[in-house]
Amino acid sequence: MRDLLIQSLERLLADQCTPEFLRHCEEQHGPELPDVWQTLEDSGFALAAVSEAAGGAGLPWSDIYPLLQLMGAHALPLPLAENLLAAALLDQAGIDLPEGALTLGDGACAGLRLEGGPGTWRLSGSVAHVPWARQCAHVVVDALDAQGRPWIALVARASAQLQPDLNVAREPRDRLLLDGAVPVAAAPWPQPEMAAPVRVHGAMARSAQMAGAMERIVQTSVQYAGERVQFGKPIGKFQAIQQQLATAGCESAAAGAGAAFAFARAGLPGHLLAVAAAKLRASEAAGHVASVGHGTHGAIGFTYEHHLHFLTRRLWSWRSEFGNSQWWSLAIGRSVLASPLPFWEQITDRQQEHLRIDPSLSLEHP
């Protein structure tokens, strides 16, 4: 089943994610998703992590990892990863899935509050960098109630004020002003120790997407180094180029291993620490792999006609989304220092969750 899904998505993305389509998506940022979105929805991948009882495929997170990795490898310019995550969060919170495309907003870490009570819920605050918000009918956000407990809320995008924005990859990353917005539905997150479920799952997904993009960059760089002839031989024969490609390969492999482990630990003790380490490692590797990719390709890699920049610009964007490397480093460091256990026991004990995420964690006021 897993192999069939991977092969199916690989074929679909290889057919659809052409350089022409990627350029088209960067130039068109209207309120409607491209027609290919319907093909992706009909394929069932958007609900891959949703339980079968709710109409999904019921795949475990370990089987979701290679799907997200493929989305990163093909630089998919559509909210398939976000829809997959948002639908899974709604399902886990016991909220019925709405019609139309979904995305998700990192609300708890932005100070978003859920006020009132059943029938009178109101959201207070705003959420920045919401992927493809202008093109999705609903947004899934996490928010904290008056007692600091995490909730999942389903919000109709039309009920929020939208301020359009783009990331470095020219993908929509809009700000939603939600002051006074009435959610379609809201439910407490079933794992209260995970105080920021959107940030945790978003970081997990981005680590997988970055791993896929880096693997693709290394593959194309090795191929190009074997074809580009300089001084009478392929540049891949020069030791300096070989050393750079080998280092990039190691960085890519390390990021992939960390991301795969985070998905394997989903729902188990140690999951938060695994996600933090995966996002941190992938974010640090992204800059090095992108640098080697462009260095190997030379001037051609910087041209808009070449496909390399579609991957590297997403790496530069994704490493900052759902917590950058500094945020996750600080989260790990604070949690380690606050624990009475020695550091080695914290990272090797798989019977308990030792990492505690504080949604109010600020880099400006550590």
GROMACS .gro file of C-alpha atoms in nm:
model
  366
    1MET     CA    1   0.000   0.000   0.000
    2ARG     CA    2   0.274   0.246   0.100
    3ASP     CA    3   0.478   0.176  -0.215
    4LEU     CA    4   0.172   0.215  -0.437
    5LEU     CA    5   0.091   0.552  -0.283
    6ILE     CA    6   0.448   0.674  -0.322
    7GLN     CA    7   0.462   0.565  -0.684
    8SER     CA    8   0.124   0.722  -0.757
    9LEU     CA    9   0.220   1.057  -0.606
   10GLU     CA   10   0.560   1.049  -0.775
   11ARG     CA   11   0.398   1.007  -1.117
   12LEU     CA   12   0.136   1.274  -1.049
   13LEU     CA   13   0.388   1.533  -0.930
   14ALA     CA   14   0.635   1.453  -1.208
   15ASP     CA   15   0.359   1.517  -1.462
   16GLN     CA   16   0.225   1.834  -1.302
   17CYS     CA   17   0.520   2.013  -1.140
   18THR     CA   18   0.690   2.123  -1.458
   19PRO     CA   19   0.906   2.439  -1.466
   20GLU     CA   20   0.632   2.605  -1.670
   21PHE     CA   21   0.369   2.526  -1.406
   22LEU     CA   22   0.595   2.645  -1.124
   23ARG     CA   23   0.658   2.974  -1.304
   24HIS     CA   24   0.286   3.014  -1.371
   25CYS     CA   25   0.204   2.971  -1.001
   26GLU     CA   26   0.463   3.233  -0.907
   27GLU     CA   27   0.307   3.484  -1.146
   28GLN     CA   28  -0.057   3.417  -1.055
   29HIS     CA   29  -0.166   3.480  -0.696
   30GLY     CA   30  -0.541   3.513  -0.736
   31PRO     CA   31  -0.810   3.377  -0.503
   32GLU     CA   32  -0.849   3.050  -0.690
   33LEU     CA   33  -0.624   2.745  -0.687
   34PRO     CA   34  -0.508   2.607  -1.026
   35ASP     CA   35  -0.717   2.335  -1.189
   36VAL     CA   36  -0.460   2.072  -1.093
   37TRP     CA   37  -0.572   2.113  -0.731
   38GLN     CA   38  -0.890   1.923  -0.809
   39THR     CA   39  -0.680   1.635  -0.942
   40LEU     CA   40  -0.480   1.629  -0.619
   41GLU     CA   41  -0.796   1.639  -0.407
   42ASP     CA   42  -0.957   1.359  -0.607
   43SER     CA   43  -0.645   1.148  -0.559
   44GLY     CA   44  -0.712   1.134  -0.182
   45PHE     CA   45  -0.368   1.253  -0.073
   46ALA     CA   46  -0.515   1.558   0.101
   47LEU     CA   47  -0.689   1.326   0.349
   48ALA     CA   48  -0.414   1.066   0.374
   49ALA     CA   49  -0.365   1.117   0.750
   50VAL     CA   50  -0.737   1.130   0.832
   51SER     CA   51  -0.899   0.823   0.987
   52GLU     CA   52  -1.100   0.594   0.763
   53ALA     CA   53  -1.411   0.666   0.972
   54ALA     CA   54  -1.383   1.033   0.871
   55GLY     CA   55  -1.335   0.951   0.504
   56GLY     CA   56  -0.955   0.942   0.487
   57ALA     CA   57  -0.691   0.679   0.421
   58GLY     CA   58  -0.592   0.639   0.787
   59LEU     CA   59  -0.219   0.625   0.712
   60PRO     CA   60   0.023   0.635   1.007
   61TRP     CA   61   0.261   0.930   1.018
   62SER     CA   62   0.553   0.708   0.924
   63ASP     CA   63   0.381   0.648   0.588
   64ILE     CA   64   0.304   1.019   0.549
   65TYR     CA   65   0.673   1.107   0.561
   66PRO     CA   66   0.768   0.990   0.209
   67LEU     CA   67   0.463   1.168   0.065
   68LEU     CA   68   0.568   1.501   0.215
   69GLN     CA   69   0.925   1.434   0.109
   70LEU     CA   70   0.807   1.399  -0.252
   71MET     CA   71   0.613   1.726  -0.229
   72GLY     CA   72   0.937   1.896  -0.128
   73ALA     CA   73   1.142   1.723  -0.396
   74HIS     CA   74   0.905   1.849  -0.666
   75ALA     CA   75   0.864   2.198  -0.512
   76LEU     CA   76   0.487   2.153  -0.523
   77PRO     CA   77   0.340   2.508  -0.534
   78LEU     CA   78   0.004   2.408  -0.384
   79PRO     CA   79  -0.123   2.361  -0.025
   80LEU     CA   80  -0.132   1.981  -0.033
   81ALA     CA   81   0.098   1.943   0.269
   82GLU     CA   82  -0.100   2.206   0.461
   83ASN     CA   83  -0.434   2.048   0.370
   84LEU     CA   84  -0.308   1.708   0.480
   85LEU     CA   85  -0.196   1.844   0.818
   86ALA     CA   86  -0.503   2.061   0.875
   87ALA     CA   87  -0.740   1.773   0.803
   88ALA     CA   88  -0.546   1.544   1.037
   89LEU     CA   89  -0.559   1.802   1.320
   90LEU     CA   90  -0.936   1.846   1.277
   91ASP     CA   91  -0.985   1.470   1.280
   92GLN     CA   92  -0.778   1.426   1.597
   93ALA     CA   93  -0.973   1.706   1.766
   94GLY     CA   94  -1.307   1.550   1.668
   95ILE     CA   95  -1.413   1.831   1.433
   96ASP     CA   96  -1.595   1.747   1.111
   97LEU     CA   97  -1.405   1.827   0.794
   98PRO     CA   98  -1.552   2.104   0.575
   99GLU     CA   99  -1.569   2.115   0.198
  100GLY     CA  100  -1.292   2.286   0.004
  101ALA     CA  101  -0.921   2.340   0.047
  102LEU     CA  102  -0.773   2.372   0.396
  103THR     CA  103  -0.465   2.541   0.529
  104LEU     CA  104  -0.333   2.600   0.881
  105GLY     CA  105  -0.211   2.892   1.089
  106ASP     CA  106   0.044   2.891   1.370
  107GLY     CA  107  -0.185   3.071   1.614
  108ALA     CA  108  -0.080   2.964   1.964
  109CYS     CA  109   0.277   3.086   1.915
  110ALA     CA  110   0.141   3.413   1.770
  111GLY     CA  111  -0.058   3.480   2.087
  112LEU     CA  112  -0.397   3.387   1.939
  113ARG     CA  113  -0.661   3.351   2.211
  114LEU     CA  114  -0.992   3.167   2.223
  115GLU     CA  115  -1.238   3.357   2.439
  116GLY     CA  116  -1.595   3.297   2.552
  117GLY     CA  117  -1.760   2.957   2.572
  118PRO     CA  118  -1.961   2.705   2.367
  119GLY     CA  119  -2.185   2.899   2.132
  120THR     CA  120  -2.007   3.227   2.205
  121TRP     CA  121  -1.648   3.148   2.104
  122ARG     CA  122  -1.442   3.436   1.968
  123LEU     CA  123  -1.083   3.450   1.850
  124SER     CA  124  -0.859   3.735   1.954
  125GLY     CA  125  -0.539   3.815   1.768
  126SER     CA  126  -0.379   3.764   1.430
  127VAL     CA  127  -0.173   3.496   1.255
  128ALA     CA  128   0.103   3.578   1.006
  129HIS     CA  129   0.254   3.369   0.726
  130VAL     CA  130  -0.052   3.151   0.669
  131PRO     CA  131   0.024   2.940   0.361
  132TRP     CA  132  -0.213   3.000   0.067
  133ALA     CA  133  -0.474   3.159   0.296
  134ARG     CA  134  -0.625   3.364   0.012
  135GLN     CA  135  -0.688   3.046  -0.189
  136CYS     CA  136  -0.830   2.821   0.085
  137ALA     CA  137  -1.188   2.819   0.208
  138HIS     CA  138  -1.101   2.739   0.570
  139VAL     CA  139  -0.805   2.779   0.803
  140VAL     CA  140  -0.725   2.551   1.096
  141VAL     CA  141  -0.555   2.738   1.380
  142ASP     CA  142  -0.446   2.653   1.731
  143ALA     CA  143  -0.523   2.898   2.011
  144LEU     CA  144  -0.495   2.910   2.388
  145ASP     CA  145  -0.792   2.956   2.620
  146ALA     CA  146  -0.797   3.160   2.941
  147GLN     CA  147  -0.631   2.873   3.130
  148GLY     CA  148  -0.353   2.839   2.871
  149ARG     CA  149  -0.485   2.513   2.728
  150PRO     CA  150  -0.447   2.449   2.354
  151TRP     CA  151  -0.753   2.434   2.129
  152ILE     CA  152  -0.805   2.362   1.762
  153ALA     CA  153  -1.038   2.601   1.581
  154LEU     CA  154  -1.180   2.586   1.230
  155VAL     CA  155  -1.217   2.933   1.079
  156ALA     CA  156  -1.385   3.035   0.756
  157ARG     CA  157  -1.131   3.243   0.571
  158ALA     CA  158  -1.406   3.486   0.469
  159SER     CA  159  -1.460   3.574   0.838
  160ALA     CA  160  -1.105   3.712   0.870
  161GLN     CA  161  -0.940   4.021   0.732
  162LEU     CA  162  -0.658   3.920   0.500
  163GLN     CA  163  -0.334   4.104   0.436
  164PRO     CA  164  -0.159   3.945   0.136
  165ASP     CA  165   0.208   3.857   0.151
  166LEU     CA  166   0.457   3.626  -0.021
  167ASN     CA  167   0.760   3.431   0.095
  168VAL     CA  168   1.097   3.420  -0.083
  169ALA     CA  169   0.968   3.141  -0.309
  170ARG     CA  170   0.677   3.370  -0.411
  171GLU     CA  171   0.424   3.143  -0.242
  172PRO     CA  172   0.129   3.314  -0.066
  173ARG     CA  173   0.198   3.364   0.306
  174ASP     CA  174  -0.085   3.591   0.416
  175ARG     CA  175  -0.163   3.753   0.750
  176LEU     CA  176  -0.509   3.689   0.894
  177LEU     CA  177  -0.662   3.937   1.138
  178LEU     CA  178  -0.900   3.733   1.352
  179ASP     CA  179  -1.005   3.977   1.624
  180GLY     CA  180  -1.366   3.891   1.700
  181ALA     CA  181  -1.383   3.613   1.440
  182VAL     CA  182  -1.633   3.339   1.523
  183PRO     CA  183  -1.489   2.993   1.452
  184VAL     CA  184  -1.700   2.740   1.264
  185ALA     CA  185  -1.603   2.488   1.531
  186ALA     CA  186  -1.357   2.459   1.819
  187ALA     CA  187  -1.240   2.172   2.035
  188PRO     CA  188  -0.970   2.120   2.297
  189TRP     CA  189  -0.656   1.954   2.167
  190PRO     CA  190  -0.653   1.599   2.309
  191GLN     CA  191  -0.285   1.623   2.406
  192PRO     CA  192  -0.264   1.926   2.639
  193GLU     CA  193   0.110   1.875   2.690
  194MET     CA  194   0.153   1.972   2.322
  195ALA     CA  195   0.081   2.340   2.375
  196ALA     CA  196   0.131   2.437   2.009
  197PRO     CA  197   0.003   2.149   1.790
  198VAL     CA  198   0.010   2.348   1.465
  199ARG     CA  199   0.372   2.452   1.515
  200VAL     CA  200   0.475   2.097   1.606
  201HIS     CA  201   0.305   1.932   1.309
  202GLY     CA  202   0.400   2.215   1.074
  203ALA     CA  203   0.766   2.186   1.173
  204MET     CA  204   0.748   1.811   1.125
  205ALA     CA  205   0.608   1.855   0.774
  206ARG     CA  206   0.859   2.123   0.676
  207SER     CA  207   1.148   1.902   0.790
  208ALA     CA  208   1.022   1.631   0.554
  209GLN     CA  209   0.973   1.873   0.265
  210MET     CA  210   1.320   2.020   0.317
  211ALA     CA  211   1.469   1.669   0.325
  212GLY     CA  212   1.306   1.595  -0.011
  213ALA     CA  213   1.421   1.922  -0.166
  214MET     CA  214   1.779   1.873  -0.044
  215GLU     CA  215   1.794   1.520  -0.175
  216ARG     CA  216   1.678   1.645  -0.514
  217ILE     CA  217   1.938   1.924  -0.514
  218VAL     CA  218   2.218   1.680  -0.437
  219GLN     CA  219   2.102   1.442  -0.711
  220THR     CA  220   2.080   1.713  -0.976
  221SER     CA  221   2.412   1.863  -0.868
  222VAL     CA  222   2.590   1.529  -0.897
  223GLN     CA  223   2.434   1.478  -1.239
  224TYR     CA  224   2.533   1.825  -1.357
  225ALA     CA  225   2.889   1.785  -1.224
  226GLY     CA  226   2.920   1.472  -1.435
  227GLU     CA  227   2.803   1.650  -1.750
  228ARG     CA  228   2.967   1.993  -1.725
  229VAL     CA  229   3.312   1.982  -1.882
  230GLN     CA  230   3.578   2.234  -1.783
  231PHE     CA  231   3.953   2.221  -1.846
  232GLY     CA  232   3.906   1.906  -2.052
  233LYS     CA  233   3.712   1.693  -1.803
  234PRO     CA  234   3.382   1.689  -1.608
  235ILE     CA  235   3.395   1.919  -1.307
  236GLY     CA  236   3.281   1.623  -1.096
  237LYS     CA  237   3.630   1.479  -1.141
  238PHE     CA  238   3.786   1.765  -0.946
  239GLN     CA  239   3.850   1.678  -0.583
  240ALA     CA  240   3.722   2.011  -0.452
  241ILE     CA  241   3.385   1.959  -0.623
  242GLN     CA  242   3.369   1.598  -0.503
  243GLN     CA  243   3.433   1.708  -0.146
  244GLN     CA  244   3.159   1.972  -0.160
  245LEU     CA  245   2.907   1.728  -0.308
  246ALA     CA  246   2.996   1.465  -0.047
  247THR     CA  247   2.943   1.716   0.233
  248ALA     CA  248   2.608   1.823   0.088
  249GLY     CA  249   2.508   1.457   0.058
  250CYS     CA  250   2.589   1.402   0.427
  251GLU     CA  251   2.390   1.711   0.528
  252SER     CA  252   2.094   1.595   0.321
  253ALA     CA  253   2.110   1.242   0.463
  254ALA     CA  254   2.129   1.370   0.821
  255ALA     CA  255   1.827   1.595   0.769
  256GLY     CA  256   1.633   1.308   0.614
  257ALA     CA  257   1.718   1.072   0.898
  258GLY     CA  258   1.607   1.326   1.156
  259ALA     CA  259   1.279   1.393   0.978
  260ALA     CA  260   1.202   1.024   0.930
  261PHE     CA  261   1.265   0.962   1.301
  262ALA     CA  262   1.029   1.245   1.398
  263PHE     CA  263   0.751   1.087   1.194
  264ALA     CA  264   0.827   0.743   1.337
  265ARG     CA  265   0.791   0.880   1.694
  266ALA     CA  266   0.457   1.051   1.629
  267GLY     CA  267   0.216   0.972   1.912
  268LEU     CA  268   0.494   0.824   2.126
  269PRO     CA  269   0.699   0.970   2.413
  270GLY     CA  270   0.990   1.171   2.280
  271HIS     CA  271   0.798   1.297   1.979
  272LEU     CA  272   0.837   1.667   2.061
  273LEU     CA  273   1.212   1.637   2.105
  274ALA     CA  274   1.237   1.442   1.779
  275VAL     CA  275   1.043   1.713   1.592
  276ALA     CA  276   1.254   1.989   1.744
  277ALA     CA  277   1.576   1.813   1.648
  278ALA     CA  278   1.447   1.736   1.296
  279LYS     CA  279   1.341   2.094   1.222
  280LEU     CA  280   1.662   2.233   1.368
  281ARG     CA  281   1.883   1.991   1.173
  282ALA     CA  282   1.700   2.040   0.845
  283SER     CA  283   1.708   2.420   0.881
  284GLU     CA  284   2.083   2.417   0.941
  285ALA     CA  285   2.147   2.179   0.650
  286ALA     CA  286   1.931   2.378   0.408
  287GLY     CA  287   2.171   2.670   0.376
  288HIS     CA  288   2.473   2.448   0.314
  289VAL     CA  289   2.301   2.226   0.055
  290ALA     CA  290   2.160   2.527  -0.130
  291SER     CA  291   2.506   2.687  -0.135
  292VAL     CA  292   2.670   2.374  -0.276
  293GLY     CA  293   2.394   2.335  -0.533
  294HIS     CA  294   2.439   2.687  -0.666
  295GLY     CA  295   2.817   2.665  -0.643
  296THR     CA  296   2.819   2.346  -0.850
  297HIS     CA  297   2.583   2.477  -1.115
  298GLY     CA  298   2.758   2.813  -1.139
  299ALA     CA  299   2.588   3.099  -1.320
  300ILE     CA  300   2.323   2.881  -1.485
  301GLY     CA  301   2.179   2.787  -1.147
  302PHE     CA  302   2.090   3.148  -1.077
  303THR     CA  303   1.890   3.193  -1.395
  304TYR     CA  304   1.512   3.197  -1.370
  305GLU     CA  305   1.487   2.942  -1.652
  306HIS     CA  306   1.676   2.676  -1.454
  307HIS     CA  307   1.483   2.463  -1.204
  308LEU     CA  308   1.739   2.482  -0.921
  309HIS     CA  309   1.607   2.807  -0.771
  310PHE     CA  310   1.258   2.661  -0.725
  311LEU     CA  311   1.410   2.424  -0.469
  312THR     CA  312   1.662   2.655  -0.303
  313ARG     CA  313   1.418   2.943  -0.253
  314ARG     CA  314   1.176   2.704  -0.085
  315LEU     CA  315   1.452   2.579   0.142
  316TRP     CA  316   1.531   2.936   0.245
  317SER     CA  317   1.161   2.996   0.314
  318TRP     CA  318   1.071   2.666   0.484
  319ARG     CA  319   1.359   2.682   0.732
  320SER     CA  320   1.197   2.989   0.889
  321GLU     CA  321   0.840   2.858   0.896
  322PHE     CA  322   0.684   2.698   1.205
  323GLY     CA  323   0.981   2.804   1.412
  324ASN     CA  324   1.329   2.879   1.280
  325SER     CA  325   1.647   2.712   1.403
  326GLN     CA  326   1.699   2.972   1.678
  327TRP     CA  327   1.347   2.921   1.814
  328TRP     CA  328   1.378   2.543   1.829
  329SER     CA  329   1.731   2.565   1.974
  330LEU     CA  330   1.601   2.788   2.251
  331ALA     CA  331   1.306   2.556   2.314
  332ILE     CA  332   1.538   2.256   2.350
  333GLY     CA  333   1.787   2.445   2.567
  334ARG     CA  334   1.526   2.580   2.807
  335SER     CA  335   1.363   2.240   2.841
  336VAL     CA  336   1.695   2.068   2.911
  337LEU     CA  337   1.793   2.323   3.175
  338ALA     CA  338   1.453   2.302   3.345
  339SER     CA  339   1.461   1.924   3.377
  340PRO     CA  340   1.600   1.762   3.694
  341LEU     CA  341   1.732   1.472   3.487
  342PRO     CA  342   2.081   1.459   3.334
  343PHE     CA  343   2.091   1.552   2.965
  344TRP     CA  344   2.182   1.200   2.848
  345GLU     CA  345   1.881   1.051   3.025
  346GLN     CA  346   1.654   1.311   2.868
  347ILE     CA  347   1.754   1.221   2.512
  348THR     CA  348   1.769   0.844   2.563
  349ASP     CA  349   1.462   0.784   2.780
  350ARG     CA  350   1.184   0.688   2.538
  351GLN     CA  351   0.926   0.624   2.809
  352GLN     CA  352   0.857   0.991   2.878
  353GLU     CA  353   0.826   1.319   2.691
  354HIS     CA  354   1.093   1.552   2.830
  355LEU     CA  355   1.057   1.848   2.594
  356ARG     CA  356   0.812   2.120   2.696
  357ILE     CA  357   0.716   2.382   2.439
  358ASP     CA  358   0.626   2.727   2.562
  359PRO     CA  359   0.411   2.902   2.296
  360SER     CA  360   0.508   3.241   2.439
  361LEU     CA  361   0.878   3.170   2.378
  362SER     CA  362   1.031   3.484   2.227
  363LEU     CA  363   1.369   3.529   2.064
  364GLU     CA  364   1.358   3.898   2.150
  365HIS     CA  365   1.309   3.833   2.522
  366PRO     CA  366   1.474   3.499   2.603
   0.00000   0.00000   0.00000
